[in-house]
Coordinates of C-alpha atoms in Angstrom, one line a residue:
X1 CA 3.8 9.8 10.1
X2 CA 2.7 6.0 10.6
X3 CA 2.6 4.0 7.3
X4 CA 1.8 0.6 6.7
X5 CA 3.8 -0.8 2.8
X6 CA 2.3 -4.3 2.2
X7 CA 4.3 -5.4 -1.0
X8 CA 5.0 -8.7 -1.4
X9 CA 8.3 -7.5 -3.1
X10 CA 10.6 -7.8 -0.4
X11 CA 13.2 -6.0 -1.0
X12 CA 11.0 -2.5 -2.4
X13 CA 9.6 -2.9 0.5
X14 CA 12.5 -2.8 2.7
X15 CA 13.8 -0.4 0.1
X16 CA 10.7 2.2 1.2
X17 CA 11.0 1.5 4.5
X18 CA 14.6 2.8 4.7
X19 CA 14.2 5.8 2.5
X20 CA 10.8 6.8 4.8
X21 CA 12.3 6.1 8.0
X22 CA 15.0 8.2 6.8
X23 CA 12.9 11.1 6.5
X24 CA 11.1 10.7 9.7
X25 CA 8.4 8.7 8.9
X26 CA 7.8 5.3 11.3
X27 CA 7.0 2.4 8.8
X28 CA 5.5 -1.2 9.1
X29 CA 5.7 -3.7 6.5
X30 CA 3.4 -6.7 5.5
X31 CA 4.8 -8.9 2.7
X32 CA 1.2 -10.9 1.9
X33 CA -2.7 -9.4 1.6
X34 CA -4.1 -11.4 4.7
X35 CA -1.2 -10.3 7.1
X36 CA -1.6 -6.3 5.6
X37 CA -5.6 -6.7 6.3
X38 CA -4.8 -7.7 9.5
X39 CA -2.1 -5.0 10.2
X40 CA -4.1 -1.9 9.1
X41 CA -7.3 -3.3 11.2
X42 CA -4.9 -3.9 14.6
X43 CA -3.7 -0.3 14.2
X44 CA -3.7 3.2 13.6
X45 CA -1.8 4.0 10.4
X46 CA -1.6 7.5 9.0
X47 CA -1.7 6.4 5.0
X48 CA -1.5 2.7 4.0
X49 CA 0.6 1.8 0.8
X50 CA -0.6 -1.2 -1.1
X51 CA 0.5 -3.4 -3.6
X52 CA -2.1 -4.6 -5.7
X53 CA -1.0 -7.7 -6.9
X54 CA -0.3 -9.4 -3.7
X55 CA -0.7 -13.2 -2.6
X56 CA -3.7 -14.3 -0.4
X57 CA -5.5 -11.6 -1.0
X58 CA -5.2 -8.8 -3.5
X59 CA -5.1 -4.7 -2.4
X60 CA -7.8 -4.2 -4.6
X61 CA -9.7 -6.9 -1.9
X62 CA -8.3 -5.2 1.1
X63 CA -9.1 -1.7 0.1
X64 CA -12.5 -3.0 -0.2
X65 CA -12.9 -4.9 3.0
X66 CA -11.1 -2.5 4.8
X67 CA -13.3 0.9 3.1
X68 CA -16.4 -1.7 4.2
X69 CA -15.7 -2.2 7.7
X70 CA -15.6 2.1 7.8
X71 CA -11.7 2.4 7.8
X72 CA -11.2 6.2 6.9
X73 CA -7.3 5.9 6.8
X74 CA -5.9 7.2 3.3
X75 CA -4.6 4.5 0.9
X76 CA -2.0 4.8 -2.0
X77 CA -2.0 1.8 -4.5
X78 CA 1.6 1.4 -5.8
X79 CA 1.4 -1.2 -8.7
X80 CA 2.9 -2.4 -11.5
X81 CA -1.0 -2.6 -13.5
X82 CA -1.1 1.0 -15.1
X83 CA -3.8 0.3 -17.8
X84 CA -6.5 3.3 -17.4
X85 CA -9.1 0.6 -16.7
X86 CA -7.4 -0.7 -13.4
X87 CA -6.8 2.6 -12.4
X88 CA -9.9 3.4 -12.6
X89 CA -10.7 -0.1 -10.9
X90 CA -8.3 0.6 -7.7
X91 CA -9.9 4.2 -7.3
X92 CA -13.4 2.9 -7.8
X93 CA -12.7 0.4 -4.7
X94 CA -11.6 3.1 -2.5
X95 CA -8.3 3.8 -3.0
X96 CA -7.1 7.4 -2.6
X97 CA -4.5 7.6 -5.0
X98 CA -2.6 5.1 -7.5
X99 CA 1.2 4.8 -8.4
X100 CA 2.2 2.6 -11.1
X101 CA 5.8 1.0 -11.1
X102 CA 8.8 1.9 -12.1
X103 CA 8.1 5.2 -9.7
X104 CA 10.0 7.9 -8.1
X105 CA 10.5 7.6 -4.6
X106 CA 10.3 11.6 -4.8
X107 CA 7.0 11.2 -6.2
X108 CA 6.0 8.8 -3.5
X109 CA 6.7 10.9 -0.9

């Protein structure tokens, strides 16, 4: 499976990475919203993780520019905002499914 992580945490992202690759999986990171816009646009992912709170540009702004522009490609939110009202938010602007943080990487996967 092809996932793009963009988290701006560097080293959870290098930590989900590992433990994907590990199983198989072929990763891609992005570490800032424009650069994870950019990534998921360039190429064909199989499920894109996002963080939401992310510098440049938020996930909650790329799940919606990217959903716009007719990209089909499932997409997890993995944040650290776990009020009801910004899940509700992140699923409202296309996201597919929503993890808040501290998560199991069981769960994840």
């Amino acid at each position: 499976m092809q996932i793009l992580i963009v988290e701006d945490d560097r080293k959870l992202a290098r930590q989900l990475k590992k433990g994907l690759d590990e199983l198989g999986h072929s990763t891609s990171l992005a570490f800032d919203g424009p650069d994870g816009l950019e990534s998921a646009r360039a190429r064909e992912f199989d499920v894109l993780v996002l963080d939401v709170m992310l510098p440049g540009l938020d996930g909650l702004a790329i799940v919606r520019r990217f959903r716009d522009k007719g990209g089909a490609t499932p997409i997890l939110l993995l944040t650290a905002r776990d009020a009801p009202d910004d899940i509700i938010t992140g699923l409202d602007a296309g996201a597919d499914d929503y993890l808040t943080k501290p998560f199991s990487f069981k769960v994840l996967v």
